Tab-separated table of C-alpha atoms and ligand atoms in Angstrom:
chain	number	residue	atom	x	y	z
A	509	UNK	CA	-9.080	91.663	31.227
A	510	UNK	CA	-8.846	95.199	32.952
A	511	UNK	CA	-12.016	96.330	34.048
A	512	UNK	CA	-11.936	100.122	33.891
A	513	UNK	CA	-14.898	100.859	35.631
A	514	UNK	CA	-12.726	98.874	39.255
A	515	UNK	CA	-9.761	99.743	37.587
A	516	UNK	CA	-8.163	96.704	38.600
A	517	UNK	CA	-7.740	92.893	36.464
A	518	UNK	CA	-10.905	90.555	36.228
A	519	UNK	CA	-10.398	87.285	35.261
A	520	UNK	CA	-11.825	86.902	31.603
A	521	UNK	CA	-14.848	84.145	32.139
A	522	UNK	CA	-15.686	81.153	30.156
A	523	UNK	CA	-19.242	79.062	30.241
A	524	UNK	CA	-17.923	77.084	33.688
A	525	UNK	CA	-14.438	77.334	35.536
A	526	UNK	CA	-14.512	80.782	36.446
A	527	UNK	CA	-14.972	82.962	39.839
A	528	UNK	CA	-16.497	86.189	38.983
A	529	UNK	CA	-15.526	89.327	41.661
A	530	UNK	CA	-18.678	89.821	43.300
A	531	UNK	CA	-18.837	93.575	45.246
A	532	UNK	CA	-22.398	94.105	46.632
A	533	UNK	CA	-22.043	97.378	47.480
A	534	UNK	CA	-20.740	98.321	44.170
A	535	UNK	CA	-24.379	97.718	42.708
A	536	UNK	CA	-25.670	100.739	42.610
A	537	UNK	CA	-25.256	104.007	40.783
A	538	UNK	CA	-22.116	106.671	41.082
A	539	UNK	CA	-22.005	109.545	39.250
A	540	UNK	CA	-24.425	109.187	35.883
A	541	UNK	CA	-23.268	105.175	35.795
A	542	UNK	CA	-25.376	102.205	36.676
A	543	UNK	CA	-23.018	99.895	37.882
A	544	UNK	CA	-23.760	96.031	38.937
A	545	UNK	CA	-22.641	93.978	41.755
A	546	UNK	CA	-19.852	92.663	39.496
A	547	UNK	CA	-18.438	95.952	38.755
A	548	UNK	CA	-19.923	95.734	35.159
A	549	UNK	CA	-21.686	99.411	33.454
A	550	UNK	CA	-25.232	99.105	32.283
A	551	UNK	CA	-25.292	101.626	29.372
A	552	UNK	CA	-27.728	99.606	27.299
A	553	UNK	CA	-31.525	99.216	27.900
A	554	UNK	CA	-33.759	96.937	25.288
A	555	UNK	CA	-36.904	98.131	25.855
A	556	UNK	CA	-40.113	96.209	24.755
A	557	UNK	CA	-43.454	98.261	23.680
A	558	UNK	CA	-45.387	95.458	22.555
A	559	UNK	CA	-45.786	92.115	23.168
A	560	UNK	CA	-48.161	91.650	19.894
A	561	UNK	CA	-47.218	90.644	16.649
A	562	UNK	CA	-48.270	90.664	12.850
A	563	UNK	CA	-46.223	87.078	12.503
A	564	UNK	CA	-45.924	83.762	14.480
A	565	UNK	CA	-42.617	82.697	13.590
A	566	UNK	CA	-42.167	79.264	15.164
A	567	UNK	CA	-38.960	79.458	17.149
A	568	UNK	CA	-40.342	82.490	18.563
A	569	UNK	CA	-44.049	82.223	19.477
A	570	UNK	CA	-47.009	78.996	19.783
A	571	UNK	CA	-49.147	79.139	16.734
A	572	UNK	CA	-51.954	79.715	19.009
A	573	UNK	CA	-50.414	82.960	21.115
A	574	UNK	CA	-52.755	84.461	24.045
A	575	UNK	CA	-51.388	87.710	24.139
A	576	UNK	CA	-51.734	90.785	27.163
A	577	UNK	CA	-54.308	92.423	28.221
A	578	UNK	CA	-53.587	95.913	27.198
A	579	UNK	CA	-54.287	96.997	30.493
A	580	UNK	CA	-51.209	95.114	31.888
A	581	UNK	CA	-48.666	96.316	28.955
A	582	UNK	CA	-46.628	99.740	29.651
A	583	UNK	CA	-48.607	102.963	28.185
A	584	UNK	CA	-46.650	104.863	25.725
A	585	UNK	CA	-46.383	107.288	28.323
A	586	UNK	CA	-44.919	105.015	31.039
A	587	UNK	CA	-42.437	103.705	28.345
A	588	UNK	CA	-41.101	107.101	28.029
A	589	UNK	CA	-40.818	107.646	31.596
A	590	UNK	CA	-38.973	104.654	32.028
A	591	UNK	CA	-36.384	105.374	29.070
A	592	UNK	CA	-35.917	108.823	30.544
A	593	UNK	CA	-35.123	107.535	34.059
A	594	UNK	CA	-32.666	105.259	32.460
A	595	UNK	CA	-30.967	107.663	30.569
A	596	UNK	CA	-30.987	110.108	33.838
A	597	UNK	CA	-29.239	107.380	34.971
A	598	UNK	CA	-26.651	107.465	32.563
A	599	UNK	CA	-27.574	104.969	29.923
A	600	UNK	CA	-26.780	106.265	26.228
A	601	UNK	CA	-28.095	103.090	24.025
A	602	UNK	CA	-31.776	102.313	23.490
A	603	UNK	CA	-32.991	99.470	21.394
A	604	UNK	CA	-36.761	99.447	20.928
A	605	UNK	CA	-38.051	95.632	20.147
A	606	UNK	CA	-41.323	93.823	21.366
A	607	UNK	CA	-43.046	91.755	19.902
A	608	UNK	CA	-43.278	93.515	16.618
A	609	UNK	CA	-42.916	97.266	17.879
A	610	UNK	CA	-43.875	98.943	14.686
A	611	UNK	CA	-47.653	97.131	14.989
A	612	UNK	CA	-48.072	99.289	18.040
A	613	UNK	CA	-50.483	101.680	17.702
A	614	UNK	CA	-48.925	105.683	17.647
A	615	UNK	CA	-45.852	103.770	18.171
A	616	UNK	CA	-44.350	107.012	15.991
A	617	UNK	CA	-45.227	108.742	19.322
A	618	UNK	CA	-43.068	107.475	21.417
A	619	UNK	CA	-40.021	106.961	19.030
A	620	UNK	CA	-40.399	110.668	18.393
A	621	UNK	CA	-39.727	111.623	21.770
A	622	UNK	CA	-37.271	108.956	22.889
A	623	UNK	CA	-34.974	110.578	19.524
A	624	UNK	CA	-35.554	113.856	21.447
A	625	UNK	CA	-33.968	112.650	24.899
A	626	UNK	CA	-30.972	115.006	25.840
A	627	UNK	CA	-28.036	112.204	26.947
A	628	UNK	CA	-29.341	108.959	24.701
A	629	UNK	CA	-26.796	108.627	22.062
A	630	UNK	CA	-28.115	105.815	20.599
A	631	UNK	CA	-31.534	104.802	19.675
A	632	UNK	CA	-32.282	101.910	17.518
A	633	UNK	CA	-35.017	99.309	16.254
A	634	UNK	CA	-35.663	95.478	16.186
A	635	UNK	CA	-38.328	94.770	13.645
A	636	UNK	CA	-39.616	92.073	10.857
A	637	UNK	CA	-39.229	94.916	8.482
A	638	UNK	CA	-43.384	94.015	7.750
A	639	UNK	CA	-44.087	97.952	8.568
A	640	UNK	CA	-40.871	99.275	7.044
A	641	UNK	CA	-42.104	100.872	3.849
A	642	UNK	CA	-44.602	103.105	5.781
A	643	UNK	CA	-42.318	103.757	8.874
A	644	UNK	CA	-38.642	103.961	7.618
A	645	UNK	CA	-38.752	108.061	6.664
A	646	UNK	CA	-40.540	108.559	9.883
A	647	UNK	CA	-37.913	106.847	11.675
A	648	UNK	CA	-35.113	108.304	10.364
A	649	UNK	CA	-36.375	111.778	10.713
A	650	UNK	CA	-37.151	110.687	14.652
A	651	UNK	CA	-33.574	110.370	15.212
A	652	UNK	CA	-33.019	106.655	15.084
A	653	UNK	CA	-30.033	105.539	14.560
A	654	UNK	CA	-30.255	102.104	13.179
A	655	UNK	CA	-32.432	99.274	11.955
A	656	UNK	CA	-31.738	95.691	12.230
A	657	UNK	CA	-34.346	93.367	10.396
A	658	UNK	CA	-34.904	89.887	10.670
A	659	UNK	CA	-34.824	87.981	7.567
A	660	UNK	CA	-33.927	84.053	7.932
A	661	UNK	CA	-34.665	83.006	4.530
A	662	UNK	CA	-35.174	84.398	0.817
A	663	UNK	CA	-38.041	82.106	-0.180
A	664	UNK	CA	-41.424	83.260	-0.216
A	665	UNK	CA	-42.399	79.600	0.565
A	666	UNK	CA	-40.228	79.254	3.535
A	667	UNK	CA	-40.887	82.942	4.730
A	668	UNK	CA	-44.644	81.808	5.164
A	669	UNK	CA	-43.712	78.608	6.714
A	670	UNK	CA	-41.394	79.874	9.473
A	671	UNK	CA	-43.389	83.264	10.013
A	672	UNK	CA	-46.993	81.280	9.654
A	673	UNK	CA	-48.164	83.930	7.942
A	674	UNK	CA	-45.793	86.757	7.340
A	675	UNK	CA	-45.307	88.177	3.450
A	676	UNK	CA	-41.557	88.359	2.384
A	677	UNK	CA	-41.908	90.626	-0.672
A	678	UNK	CA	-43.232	93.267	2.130
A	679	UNK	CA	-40.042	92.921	4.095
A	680	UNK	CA	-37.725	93.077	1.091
A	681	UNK	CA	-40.030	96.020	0.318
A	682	UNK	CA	-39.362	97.479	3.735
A	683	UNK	CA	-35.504	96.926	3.654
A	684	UNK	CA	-35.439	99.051	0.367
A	685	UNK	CA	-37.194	101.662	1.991
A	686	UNK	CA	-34.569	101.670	4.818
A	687	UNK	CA	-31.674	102.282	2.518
A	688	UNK	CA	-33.816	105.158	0.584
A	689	UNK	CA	-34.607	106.946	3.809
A	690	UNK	CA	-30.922	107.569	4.640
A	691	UNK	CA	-29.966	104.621	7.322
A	692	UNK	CA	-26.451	103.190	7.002
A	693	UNK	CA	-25.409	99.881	8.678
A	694	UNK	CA	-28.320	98.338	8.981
A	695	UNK	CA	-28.194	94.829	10.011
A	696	UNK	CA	-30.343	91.780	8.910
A	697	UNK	CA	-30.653	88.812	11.564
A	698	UNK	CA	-31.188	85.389	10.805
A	699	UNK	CA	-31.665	82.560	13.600
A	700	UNK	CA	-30.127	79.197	12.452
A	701	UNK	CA	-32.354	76.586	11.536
A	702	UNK	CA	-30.857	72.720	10.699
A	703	UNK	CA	-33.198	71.365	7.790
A	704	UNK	CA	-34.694	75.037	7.614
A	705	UNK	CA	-32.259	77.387	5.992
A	706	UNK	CA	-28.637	76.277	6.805
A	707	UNK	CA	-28.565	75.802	2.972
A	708	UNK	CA	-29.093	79.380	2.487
A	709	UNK	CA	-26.573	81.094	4.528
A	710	UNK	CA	-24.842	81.679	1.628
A	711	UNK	CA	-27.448	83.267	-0.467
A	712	UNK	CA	-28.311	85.764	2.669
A	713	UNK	CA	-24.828	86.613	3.269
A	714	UNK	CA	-24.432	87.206	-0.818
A	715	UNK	CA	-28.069	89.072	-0.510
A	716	UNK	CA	-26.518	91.253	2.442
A	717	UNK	CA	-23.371	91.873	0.376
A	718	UNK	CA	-25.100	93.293	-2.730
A	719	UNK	CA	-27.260	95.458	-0.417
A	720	UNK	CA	-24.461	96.571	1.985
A	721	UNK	CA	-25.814	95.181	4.636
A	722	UNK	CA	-24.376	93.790	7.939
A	723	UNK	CA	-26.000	90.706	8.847
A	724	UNK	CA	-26.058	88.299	12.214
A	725	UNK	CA	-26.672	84.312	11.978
A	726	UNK	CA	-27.726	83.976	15.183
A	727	UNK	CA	-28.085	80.615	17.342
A	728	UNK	CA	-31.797	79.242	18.190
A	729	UNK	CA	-32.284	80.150	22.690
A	730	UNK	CA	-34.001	78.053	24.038
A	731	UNK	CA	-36.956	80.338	25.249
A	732	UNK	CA	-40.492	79.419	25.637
A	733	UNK	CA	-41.885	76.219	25.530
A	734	UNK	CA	-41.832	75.369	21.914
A	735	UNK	CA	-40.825	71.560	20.798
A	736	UNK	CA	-38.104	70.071	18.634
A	737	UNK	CA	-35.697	72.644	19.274
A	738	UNK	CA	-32.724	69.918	19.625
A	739	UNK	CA	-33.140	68.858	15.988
A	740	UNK	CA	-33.032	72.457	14.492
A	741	UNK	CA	-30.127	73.836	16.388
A	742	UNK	CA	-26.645	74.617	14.398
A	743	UNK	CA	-23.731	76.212	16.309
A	744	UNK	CA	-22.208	79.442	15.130
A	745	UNK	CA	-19.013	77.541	14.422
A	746	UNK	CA	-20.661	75.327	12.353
A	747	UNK	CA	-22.344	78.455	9.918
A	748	UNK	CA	-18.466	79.842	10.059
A	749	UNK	CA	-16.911	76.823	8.336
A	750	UNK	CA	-19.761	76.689	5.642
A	751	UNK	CA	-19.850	80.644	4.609
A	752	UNK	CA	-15.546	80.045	4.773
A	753	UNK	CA	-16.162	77.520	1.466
A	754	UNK	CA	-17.662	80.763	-0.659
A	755	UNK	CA	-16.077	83.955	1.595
A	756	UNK	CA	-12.592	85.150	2.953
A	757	UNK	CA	-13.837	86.042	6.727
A	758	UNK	CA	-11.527	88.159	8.195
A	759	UNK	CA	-11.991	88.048	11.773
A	760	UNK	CA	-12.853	91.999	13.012
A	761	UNK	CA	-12.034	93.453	16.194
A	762	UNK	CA	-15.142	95.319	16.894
A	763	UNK	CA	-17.090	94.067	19.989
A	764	UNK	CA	-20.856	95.225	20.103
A	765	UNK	CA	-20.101	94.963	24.316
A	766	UNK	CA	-22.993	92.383	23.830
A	767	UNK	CA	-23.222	88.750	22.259
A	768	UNK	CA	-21.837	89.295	18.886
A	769	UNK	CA	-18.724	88.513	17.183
A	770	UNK	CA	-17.851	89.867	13.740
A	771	UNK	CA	-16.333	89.126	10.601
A	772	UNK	CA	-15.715	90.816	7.549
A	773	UNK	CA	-15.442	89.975	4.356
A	774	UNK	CA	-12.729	91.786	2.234
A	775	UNK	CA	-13.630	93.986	-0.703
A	776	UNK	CA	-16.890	94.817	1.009
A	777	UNK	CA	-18.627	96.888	3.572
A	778	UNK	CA	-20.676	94.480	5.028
A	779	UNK	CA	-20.016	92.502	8.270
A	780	UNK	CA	-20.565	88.949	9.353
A	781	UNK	CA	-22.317	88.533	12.747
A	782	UNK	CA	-22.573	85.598	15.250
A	783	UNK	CA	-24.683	85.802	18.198
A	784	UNK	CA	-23.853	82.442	20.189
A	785	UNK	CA	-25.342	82.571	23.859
A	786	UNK	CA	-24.461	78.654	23.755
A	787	UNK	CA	-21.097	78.299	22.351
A	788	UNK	CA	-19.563	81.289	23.013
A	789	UNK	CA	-20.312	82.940	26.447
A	790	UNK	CA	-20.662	86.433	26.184
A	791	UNK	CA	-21.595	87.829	29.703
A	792	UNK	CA	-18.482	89.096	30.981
A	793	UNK	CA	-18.424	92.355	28.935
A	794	UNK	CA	-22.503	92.251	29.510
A	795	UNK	CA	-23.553	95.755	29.560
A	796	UNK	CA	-27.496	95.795	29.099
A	797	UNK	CA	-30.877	95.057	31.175
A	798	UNK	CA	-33.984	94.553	29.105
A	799	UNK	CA	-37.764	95.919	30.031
A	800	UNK	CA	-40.530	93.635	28.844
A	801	UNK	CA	-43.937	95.053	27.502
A	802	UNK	CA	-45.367	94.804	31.320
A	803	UNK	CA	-42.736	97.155	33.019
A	804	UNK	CA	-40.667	93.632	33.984
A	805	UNK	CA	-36.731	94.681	34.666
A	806	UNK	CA	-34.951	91.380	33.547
A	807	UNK	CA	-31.230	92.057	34.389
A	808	UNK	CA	-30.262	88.754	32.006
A	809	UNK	CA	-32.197	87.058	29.298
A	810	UNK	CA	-31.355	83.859	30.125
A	811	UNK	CA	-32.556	83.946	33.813
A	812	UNK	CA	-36.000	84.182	35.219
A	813	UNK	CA	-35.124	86.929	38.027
A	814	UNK	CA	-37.127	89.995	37.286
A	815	UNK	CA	-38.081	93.237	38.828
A	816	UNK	CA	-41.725	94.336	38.241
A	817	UNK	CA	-41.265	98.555	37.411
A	818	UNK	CA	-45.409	98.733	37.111
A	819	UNK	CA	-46.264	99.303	40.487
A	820	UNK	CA	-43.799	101.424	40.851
A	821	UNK	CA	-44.515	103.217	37.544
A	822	UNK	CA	-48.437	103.685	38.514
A	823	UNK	CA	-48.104	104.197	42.214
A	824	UNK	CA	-46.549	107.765	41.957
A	825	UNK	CA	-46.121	110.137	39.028
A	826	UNK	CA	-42.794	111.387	40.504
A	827	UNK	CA	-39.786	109.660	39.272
A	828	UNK	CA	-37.614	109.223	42.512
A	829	UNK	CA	-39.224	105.696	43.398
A	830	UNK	CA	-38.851	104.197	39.505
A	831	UNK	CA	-35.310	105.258	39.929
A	832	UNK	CA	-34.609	103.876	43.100
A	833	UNK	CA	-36.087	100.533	41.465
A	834	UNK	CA	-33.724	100.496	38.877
A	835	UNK	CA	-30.714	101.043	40.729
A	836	UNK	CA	-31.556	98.374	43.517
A	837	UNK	CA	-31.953	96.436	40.010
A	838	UNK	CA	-28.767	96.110	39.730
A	839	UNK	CA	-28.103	93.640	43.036
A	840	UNK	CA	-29.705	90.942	41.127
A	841	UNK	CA	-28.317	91.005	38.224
A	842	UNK	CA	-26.478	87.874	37.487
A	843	UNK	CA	-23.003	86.792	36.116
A	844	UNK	CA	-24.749	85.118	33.325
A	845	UNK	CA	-26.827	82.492	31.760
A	846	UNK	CA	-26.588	79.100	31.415
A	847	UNK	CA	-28.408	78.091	28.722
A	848	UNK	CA	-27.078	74.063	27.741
A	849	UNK	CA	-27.125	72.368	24.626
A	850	UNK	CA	-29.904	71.200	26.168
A	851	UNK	CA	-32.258	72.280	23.950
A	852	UNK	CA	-35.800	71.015	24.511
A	853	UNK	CA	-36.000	71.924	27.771
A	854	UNK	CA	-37.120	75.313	28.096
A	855	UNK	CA	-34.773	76.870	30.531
A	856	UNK	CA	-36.166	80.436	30.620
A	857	UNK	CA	-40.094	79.942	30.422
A	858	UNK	CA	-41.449	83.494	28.577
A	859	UNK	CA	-41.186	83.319	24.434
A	860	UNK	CA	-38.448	85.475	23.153
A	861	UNK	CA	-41.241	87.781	22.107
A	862	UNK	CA	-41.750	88.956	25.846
A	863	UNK	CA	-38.544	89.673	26.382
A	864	UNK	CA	-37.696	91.670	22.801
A	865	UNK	CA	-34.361	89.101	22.355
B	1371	LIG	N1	-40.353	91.309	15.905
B	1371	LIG	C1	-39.050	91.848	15.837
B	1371	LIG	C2	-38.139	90.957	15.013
B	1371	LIG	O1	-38.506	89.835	14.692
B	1371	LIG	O2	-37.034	91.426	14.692
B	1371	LIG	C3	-38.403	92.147	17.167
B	1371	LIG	C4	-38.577	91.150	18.260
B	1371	LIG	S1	-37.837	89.558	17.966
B	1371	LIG	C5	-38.273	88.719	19.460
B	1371	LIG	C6	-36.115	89.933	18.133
B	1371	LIG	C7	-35.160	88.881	17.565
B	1371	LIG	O3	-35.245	87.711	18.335
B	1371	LIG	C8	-35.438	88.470	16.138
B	1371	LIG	O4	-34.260	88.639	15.373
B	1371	LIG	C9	-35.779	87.006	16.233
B	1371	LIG	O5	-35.345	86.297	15.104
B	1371	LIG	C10	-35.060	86.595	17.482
B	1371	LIG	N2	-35.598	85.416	18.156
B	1371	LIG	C11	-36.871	85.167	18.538
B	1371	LIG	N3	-36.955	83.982	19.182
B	1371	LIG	C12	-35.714	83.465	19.212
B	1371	LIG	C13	-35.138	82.280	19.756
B	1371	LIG	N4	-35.864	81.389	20.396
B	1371	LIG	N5	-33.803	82.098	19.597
B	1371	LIG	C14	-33.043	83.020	18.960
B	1371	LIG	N6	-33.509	84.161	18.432
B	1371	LIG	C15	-34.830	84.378	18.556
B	1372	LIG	FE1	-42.807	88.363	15.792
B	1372	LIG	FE2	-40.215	88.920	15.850
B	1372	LIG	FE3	-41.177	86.864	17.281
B	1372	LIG	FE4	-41.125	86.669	14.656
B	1372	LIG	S1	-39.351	86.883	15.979
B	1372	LIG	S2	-42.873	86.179	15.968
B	1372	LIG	S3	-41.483	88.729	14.010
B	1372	LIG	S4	-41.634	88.977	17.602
């Protein structure tokens, strides 16, 4: 693999076997590019506004969720500031995420200004589609670029079981709305569940299809302490060889620079996604840090090393500390995660919903 921004070959890694180039002192930031120790550009920031939620699906949160103190969760105000230092800093892709971000209050607020930012190219939205038919027009108008929408079943029934208490006709609602108020490409995702919907992969592929959708199967991470994770988890490969009984996948060449390999299916706009942290590794082309709700940097989503940006955020209104932060961020990021097969052990302790996935 040539790595442009060394300009020199780095061996392609796999989950174990490899020896990654470590540089130290090329963690840093030159000339509008964040750059890690391993010589890899962070363009991509995932930025978490909220870690509340109007469901309680059960890979992602305990039934029983104590959530922040809204004292220790980022203002809207200190969210902005940190997605404009970031993009100062040369990073051009923003995905907003939480928690549910669209259940934060004046949300619109924020998303309003983070579409105005001079250098982000990219802004985009992780949501459970619950809020969609109220916020999609608002959205688009914002400047965001694209929706993705998790969906991991088609039955009302199942819906309430796996969300605890979320409503699918409202999300089905909210997808509509999405395609009325002018967004192209959006993308459903749909964690893999054994005994919970592998026999509908079909049906949401089909369901993507007729609404020219892309859509993502992604595998279950083991993140937060939640039980019985080893019985429920299905490898991408496995997903693959059942949706290859019904569809032609034609295997695409498009890399999202992040976790997901696509397919396509001929005679149709719509894409096939696989997000596989365990089967595939994905980190040497890993171009993204992620901010939790508190102002927590986590350079890797599979590893616990974090760098707390509050402080730093409320000790001075000036900007030059935050940024300084971020770029000695970069030292710690890590060549990658090692999630195992080994699912019921929590390996990373926060729920997904801290971190924004
Ligand atoms: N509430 C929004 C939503 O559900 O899209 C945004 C936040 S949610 C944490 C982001 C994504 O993470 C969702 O697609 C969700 O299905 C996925 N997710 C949550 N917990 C997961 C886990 N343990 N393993 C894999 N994906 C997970
Ligand atoms: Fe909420 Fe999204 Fe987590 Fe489900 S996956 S509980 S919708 S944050």
């Amino acid at each position: 693999m040539h790595n442009e921004t060394l300009g020199q070959e780095v061996t392609p890694v796999g989950l174990a076997g490899f020896t990654p180039l470590i540089d130290p002192s090329l963690a840093g930031h030159r000339e509008g590019t964040l750059l890690d120790k391993y010589g890899r550009r962070i363009s991509y920031v995932r930025l978490s506004i909220t870690d509340r939620c109007d469901f309680r699906c059960t890979y992602c949160m305990a039934e029983e969720m104590t959530f922040l103190p809204r004292k220790a969760v980022m203002s809207l105000e200190e969210c902005l500031r940190v997605a404009s230092v970031f993009v100062g800093l040369g990073v051009t892709k923003l995905r907003i995420t939480g928690g549910e971000p669209l259940v934060r209050k004046d949300a619109m607020w924020l998303i309003e200004r983070l579409g105005a930012l001079d250098g982000l190219k990219n802004l985009v939205l992780t949501t459970n589609g619950s809020q969609l038919d109220r916020f999609a027009a608002p959205l688009f108008a914002a400047g965001v670029k694209r929706i993705n929408i998790s969906l991991d079943t088609l039955s009302p029934e199942r819906f309430r079981n796996i969300t605890r208490i979320g409503d699918l006709s409202k999300v089905l609602r909210g997808i509509d709305s999405v395609r009325l108020a002018g967004f192209k490409r959006t993308k459903l995702n749909a964690v893999m569940m054994r005994g919970t919907n592998d026999d509908e992969f079909i049906d949401l592929v089909k369901f993507a299809v007729e609404n020219e959708l892309d859509i993502s199967f992604i595998e279950e991470m083991p993140l937060g302490d939640i039980q019985g994770r080893a019985n429920t988890y299905i490898s991408s490969e496995e997903t693959r060889e059942i949706l290859s009984r019904q569809f032609e996948l034609i295997p695409s060449t498009e890399d999202s620079g992040g976790p997901a390999r696509y397919w396509r299916i001929p005679g149709s706009e719509s894409r096939v996604g696989f997000i596989s942290p365990h089967s595939h590794n994905f980190c040497d082309t890993c171009n993204r840090v992620r901010i939790t709700a508190t102002g927590e940097l986590y350079p890797c989503l599979g590893q616990n090393d974090a760098v707390n940006l509050l402080p730093v955020l409320r000790g001075s209104n000036d900007d030059i500390a935050l940024r300084q932060a971020i770029i000695d961020s970069m030292g710690i990021k890590p060549y990658g995660h090692d999630f195992s097969q080994q699912m019921d052990t929590p390996q990373v302790v926060r729920f997904m919903s801290m971190t924004g996935g």
